[in-house]
Short mmCIF file of C-alpha atoms in Angstrom, two decimals:
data_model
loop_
_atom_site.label_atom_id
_atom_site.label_comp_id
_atom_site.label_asym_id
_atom_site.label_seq_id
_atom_site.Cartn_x
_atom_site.Cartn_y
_atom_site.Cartn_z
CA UNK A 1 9.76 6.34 -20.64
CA UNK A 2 10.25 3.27 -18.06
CA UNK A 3 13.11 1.31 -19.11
CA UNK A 4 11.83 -2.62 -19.41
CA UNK A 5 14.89 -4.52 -18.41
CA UNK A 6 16.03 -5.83 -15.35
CA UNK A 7 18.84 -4.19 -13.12
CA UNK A 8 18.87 -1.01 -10.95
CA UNK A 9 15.62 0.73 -10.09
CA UNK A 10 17.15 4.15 -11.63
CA UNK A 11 19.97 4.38 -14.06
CA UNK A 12 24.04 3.96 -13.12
CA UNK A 13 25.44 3.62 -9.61
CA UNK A 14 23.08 6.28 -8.39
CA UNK A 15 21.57 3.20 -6.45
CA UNK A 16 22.73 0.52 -4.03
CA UNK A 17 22.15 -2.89 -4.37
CA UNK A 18 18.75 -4.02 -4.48
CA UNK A 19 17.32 -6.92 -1.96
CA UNK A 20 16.44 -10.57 -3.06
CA UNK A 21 14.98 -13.66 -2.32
CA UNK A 22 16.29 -13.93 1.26
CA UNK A 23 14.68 -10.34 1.89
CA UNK A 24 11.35 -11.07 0.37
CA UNK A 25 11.26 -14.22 1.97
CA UNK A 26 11.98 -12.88 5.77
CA UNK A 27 9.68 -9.73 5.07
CA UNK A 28 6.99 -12.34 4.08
CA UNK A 29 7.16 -14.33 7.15
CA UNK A 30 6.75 -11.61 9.57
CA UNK A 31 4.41 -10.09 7.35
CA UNK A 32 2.39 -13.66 7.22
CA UNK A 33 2.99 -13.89 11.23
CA UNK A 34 1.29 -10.41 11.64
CA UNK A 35 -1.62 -11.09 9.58
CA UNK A 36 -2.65 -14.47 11.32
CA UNK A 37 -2.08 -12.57 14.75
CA UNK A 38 -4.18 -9.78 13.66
CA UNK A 39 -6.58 -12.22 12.42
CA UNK A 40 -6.91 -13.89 15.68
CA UNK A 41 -6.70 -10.93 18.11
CA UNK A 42 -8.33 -7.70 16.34
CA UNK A 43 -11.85 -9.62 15.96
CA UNK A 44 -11.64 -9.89 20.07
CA UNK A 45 -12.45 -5.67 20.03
CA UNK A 46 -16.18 -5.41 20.29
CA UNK A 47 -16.47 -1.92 19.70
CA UNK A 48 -16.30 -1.61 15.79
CA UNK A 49 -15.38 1.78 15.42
CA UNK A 50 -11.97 1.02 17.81
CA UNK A 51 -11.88 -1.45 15.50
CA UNK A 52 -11.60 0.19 12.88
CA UNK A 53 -8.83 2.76 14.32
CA UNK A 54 -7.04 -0.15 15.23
CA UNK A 55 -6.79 -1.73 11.97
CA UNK A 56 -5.70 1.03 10.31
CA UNK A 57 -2.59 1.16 12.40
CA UNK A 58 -1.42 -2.40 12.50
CA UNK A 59 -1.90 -2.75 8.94
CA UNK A 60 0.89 -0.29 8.93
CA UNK A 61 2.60 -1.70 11.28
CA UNK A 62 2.17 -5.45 9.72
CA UNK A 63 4.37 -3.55 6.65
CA UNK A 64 6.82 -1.35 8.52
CA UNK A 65 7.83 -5.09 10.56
CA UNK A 66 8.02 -6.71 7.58
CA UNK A 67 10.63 -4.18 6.02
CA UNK A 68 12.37 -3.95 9.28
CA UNK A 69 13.03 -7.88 8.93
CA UNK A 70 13.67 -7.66 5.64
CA UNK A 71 16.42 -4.86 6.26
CA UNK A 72 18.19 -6.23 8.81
CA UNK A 73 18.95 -10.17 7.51
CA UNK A 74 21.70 -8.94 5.15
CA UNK A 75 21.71 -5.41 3.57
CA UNK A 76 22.28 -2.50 6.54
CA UNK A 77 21.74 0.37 4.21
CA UNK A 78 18.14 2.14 3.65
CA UNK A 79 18.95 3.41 0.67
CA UNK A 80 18.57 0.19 -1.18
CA UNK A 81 15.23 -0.71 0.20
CA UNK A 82 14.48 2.94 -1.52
CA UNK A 83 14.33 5.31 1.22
CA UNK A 84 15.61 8.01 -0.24
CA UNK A 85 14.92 11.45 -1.35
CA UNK A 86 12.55 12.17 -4.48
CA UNK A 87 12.50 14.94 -6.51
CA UNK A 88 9.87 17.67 -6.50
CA UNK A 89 8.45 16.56 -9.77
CA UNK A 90 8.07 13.20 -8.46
CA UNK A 91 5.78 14.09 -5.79
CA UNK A 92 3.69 16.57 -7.56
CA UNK A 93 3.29 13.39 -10.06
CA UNK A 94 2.53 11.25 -7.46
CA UNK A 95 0.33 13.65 -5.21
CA UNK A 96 -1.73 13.66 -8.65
CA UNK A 97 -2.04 9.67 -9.66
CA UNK A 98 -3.47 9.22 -6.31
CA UNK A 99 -6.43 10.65 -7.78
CA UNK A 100 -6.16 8.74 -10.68
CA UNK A 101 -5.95 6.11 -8.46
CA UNK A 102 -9.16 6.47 -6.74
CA UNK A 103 -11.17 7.01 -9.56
CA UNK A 104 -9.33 3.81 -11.43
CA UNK A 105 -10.15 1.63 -8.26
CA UNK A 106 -13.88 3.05 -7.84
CA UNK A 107 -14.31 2.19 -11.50
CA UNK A 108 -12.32 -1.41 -11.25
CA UNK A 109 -14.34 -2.08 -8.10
CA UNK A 110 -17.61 -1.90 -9.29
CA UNK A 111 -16.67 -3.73 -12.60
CA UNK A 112 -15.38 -6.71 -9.85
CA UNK A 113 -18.92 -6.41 -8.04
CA UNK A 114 -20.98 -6.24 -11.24
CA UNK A 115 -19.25 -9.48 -12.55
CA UNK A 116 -18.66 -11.62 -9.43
CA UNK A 117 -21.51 -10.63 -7.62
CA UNK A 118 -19.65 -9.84 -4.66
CA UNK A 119 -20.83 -6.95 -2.59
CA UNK A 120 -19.66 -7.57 0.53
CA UNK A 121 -18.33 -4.39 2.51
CA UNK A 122 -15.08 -5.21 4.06
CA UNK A 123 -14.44 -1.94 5.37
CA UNK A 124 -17.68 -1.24 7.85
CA UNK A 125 -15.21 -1.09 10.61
CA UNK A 126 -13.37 1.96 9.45
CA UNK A 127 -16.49 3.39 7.80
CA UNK A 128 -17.64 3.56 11.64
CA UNK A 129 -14.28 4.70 13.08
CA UNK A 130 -14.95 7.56 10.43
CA UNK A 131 -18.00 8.21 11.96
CA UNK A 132 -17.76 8.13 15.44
CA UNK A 133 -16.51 11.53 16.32
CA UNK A 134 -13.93 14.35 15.58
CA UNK A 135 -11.08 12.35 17.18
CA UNK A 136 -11.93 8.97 15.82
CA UNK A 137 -12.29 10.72 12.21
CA UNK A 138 -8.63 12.65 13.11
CA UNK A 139 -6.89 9.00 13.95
CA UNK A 140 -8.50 7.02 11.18
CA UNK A 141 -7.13 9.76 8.82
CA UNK A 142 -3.79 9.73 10.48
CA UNK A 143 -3.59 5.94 10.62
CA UNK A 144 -5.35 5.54 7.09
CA UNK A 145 -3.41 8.25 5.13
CA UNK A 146 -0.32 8.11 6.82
CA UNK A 147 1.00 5.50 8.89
CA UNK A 148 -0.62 2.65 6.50
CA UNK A 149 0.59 3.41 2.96
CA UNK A 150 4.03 4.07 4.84
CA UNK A 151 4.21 0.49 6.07
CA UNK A 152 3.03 -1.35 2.77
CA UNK A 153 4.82 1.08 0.64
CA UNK A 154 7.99 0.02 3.11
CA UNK A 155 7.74 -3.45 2.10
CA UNK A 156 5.27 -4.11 -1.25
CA UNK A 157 7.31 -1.95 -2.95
CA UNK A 158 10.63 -1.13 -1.33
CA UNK A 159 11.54 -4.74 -1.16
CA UNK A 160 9.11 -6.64 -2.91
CA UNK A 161 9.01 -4.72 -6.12
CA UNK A 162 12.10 -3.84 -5.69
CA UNK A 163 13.92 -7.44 -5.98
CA UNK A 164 11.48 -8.77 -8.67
CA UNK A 165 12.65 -5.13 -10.75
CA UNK A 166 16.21 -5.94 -10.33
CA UNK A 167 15.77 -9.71 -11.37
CA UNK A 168 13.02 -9.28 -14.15
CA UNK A 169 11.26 -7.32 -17.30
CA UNK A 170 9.31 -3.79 -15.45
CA UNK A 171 6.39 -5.37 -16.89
CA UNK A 172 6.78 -8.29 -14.89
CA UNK A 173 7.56 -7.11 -11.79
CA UNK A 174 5.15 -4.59 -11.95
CA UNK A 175 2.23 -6.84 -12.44
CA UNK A 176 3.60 -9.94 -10.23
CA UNK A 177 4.04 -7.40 -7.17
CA UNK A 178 0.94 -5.82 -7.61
CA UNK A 179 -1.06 -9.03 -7.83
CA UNK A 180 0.87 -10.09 -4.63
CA UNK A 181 -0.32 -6.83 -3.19
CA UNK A 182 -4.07 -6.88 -4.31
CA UNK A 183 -4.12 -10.63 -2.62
CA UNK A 184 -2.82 -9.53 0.45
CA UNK A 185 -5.89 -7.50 0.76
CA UNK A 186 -8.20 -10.35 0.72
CA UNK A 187 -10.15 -11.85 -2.35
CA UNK A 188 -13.05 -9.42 -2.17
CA UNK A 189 -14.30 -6.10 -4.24
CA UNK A 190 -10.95 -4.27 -2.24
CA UNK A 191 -9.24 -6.39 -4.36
CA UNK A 192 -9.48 -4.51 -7.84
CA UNK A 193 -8.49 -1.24 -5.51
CA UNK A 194 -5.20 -2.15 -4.37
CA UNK A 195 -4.17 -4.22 -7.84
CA UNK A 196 -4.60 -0.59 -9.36
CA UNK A 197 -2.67 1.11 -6.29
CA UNK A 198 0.08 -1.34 -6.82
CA UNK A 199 0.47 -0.77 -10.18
CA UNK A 200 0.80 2.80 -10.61
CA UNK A 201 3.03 2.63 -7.03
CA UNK A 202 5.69 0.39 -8.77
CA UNK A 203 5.29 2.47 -11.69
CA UNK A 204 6.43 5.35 -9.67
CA UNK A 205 8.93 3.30 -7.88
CA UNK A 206 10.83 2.07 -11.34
CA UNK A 207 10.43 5.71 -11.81
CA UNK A 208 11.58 7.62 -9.06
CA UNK A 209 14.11 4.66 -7.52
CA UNK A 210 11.94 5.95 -3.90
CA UNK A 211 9.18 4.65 -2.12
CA UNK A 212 8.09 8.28 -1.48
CA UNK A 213 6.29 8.94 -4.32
CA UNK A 214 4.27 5.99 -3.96
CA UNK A 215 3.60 6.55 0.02
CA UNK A 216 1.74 9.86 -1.41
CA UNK A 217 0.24 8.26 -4.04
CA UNK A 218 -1.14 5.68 -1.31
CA UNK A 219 -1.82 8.39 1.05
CA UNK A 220 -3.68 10.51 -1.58
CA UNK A 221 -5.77 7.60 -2.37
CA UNK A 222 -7.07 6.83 0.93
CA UNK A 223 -7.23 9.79 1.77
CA UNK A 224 -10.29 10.27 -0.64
CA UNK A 225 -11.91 6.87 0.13
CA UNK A 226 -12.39 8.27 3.09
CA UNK A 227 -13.48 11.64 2.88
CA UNK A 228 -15.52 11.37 -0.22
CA UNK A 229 -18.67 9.09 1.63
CA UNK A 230 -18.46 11.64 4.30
CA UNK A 231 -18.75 14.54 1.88
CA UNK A 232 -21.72 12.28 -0.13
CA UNK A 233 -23.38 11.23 2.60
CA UNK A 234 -26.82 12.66 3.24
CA UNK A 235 -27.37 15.40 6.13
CA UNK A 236 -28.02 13.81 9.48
CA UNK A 237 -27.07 10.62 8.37
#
């Protein structure tokens, strides 16, 4: 059972203060900077399955800035961002949801395109970095399942989640921060996908009082977006 009031992530002094306001808000301006100069400068890449590869990273990065920011204005120790070690249990848990996961967004996503009408396919680019070859495949699932649920696990939940748990109801804090998170992926049928991620990551993190848990979860779930059309997808095509 997940405890619904505010305060520390896991019970007693077993964990550091948590960040605030003045972390969330310096995460989310370097965060913010990042994604405009992504905006401007990865569209310049004409080759769209480099694209792709390069995407994947910097959206990893775009989080693992953010949290460095965020670290560094006023609290020095890691441990209260929620780098620190999770138990066994927590990862086997996690390693699971992530299935969960996809199968919750794949359902939530087609729900979104059914009602809105909105079938646009924001991920061609890494659909075609997942195509183009053994080492392309090797870095998109390196970049995809690694590096990028590391970075927005870093900050969406690590300091994001993380202040709104200490300051409000786990209900709260788990919907407002993954709501933030969905957003941040664009208003399109992706959308659905990462409110569901962020969900059942702050679960995890309320949980666990770790962001590790929930970079497996992430990782899982990639993971099997992008194998899954590869293991669908017809021979020769």
């Amino acid at each position: 059972m997940i405890d619904d009031t505010p305060g520390e992530t896991v019970p007693g002094n077993a964990r550091p203060k948590a960040p605030g306001w003045l972390e969330i808000l310096a995460g989310g301006a370097a965060y913010a900077a990042s994604f405009l100069l992504v905006a401007v400068l990865l569209p310049l890449v004409e080759n769209v399955a480099i694209q792709g590869v390069v995407g994947l990273f910097v959206s990893g990065a775009m989080g693992l800035i953010a949290f460095a920011v965020a670290a560094v204005v006023r609290i020095r120790g890691l441990a209260a961002f929620g780098v620190r070690r999770a138990k066994p249990h927590h990862i086997l848990v996690a390693a699971l949801l992530g299935l969960v996961a996809y199968l919750l967004g794949t359902v939530t996503a087609i729900v979104y395109m059914t009602v809105s009408g909105d079938v646009q396919n924001v991920q061609t680019s890494y659909q075609a970095a997942a195509d183009a070859g053994w080492w392309s495949l090797a870095l998109v699932f390196v970049a995809g399942a690694t590096i990028t649920p590391l970075g927005e696990e870093a900050f969406f939940r690590g300091v994001l989640a993380n202040a709104v748990f200490a300051r409000y109801r786990a209900w709260i804090a788990v919907l407002v921060s993954a709501a933030i998170f969905a957003v941040a992926h664009g208003i399109n049928p992706v959308l659905p996908v990462a409110f569901v991620v962020g969900v059942l990551t702050a679960l995890l993190f309320r949980w666990s009082g770790s962001i590790w848990p929930g970079v497996v979860l992430h990782g899982v779930n990639n993971a099997t977006a992008l194998l899954v059309p590869l293991l669908v997808a017809p021979a020769g095509v």
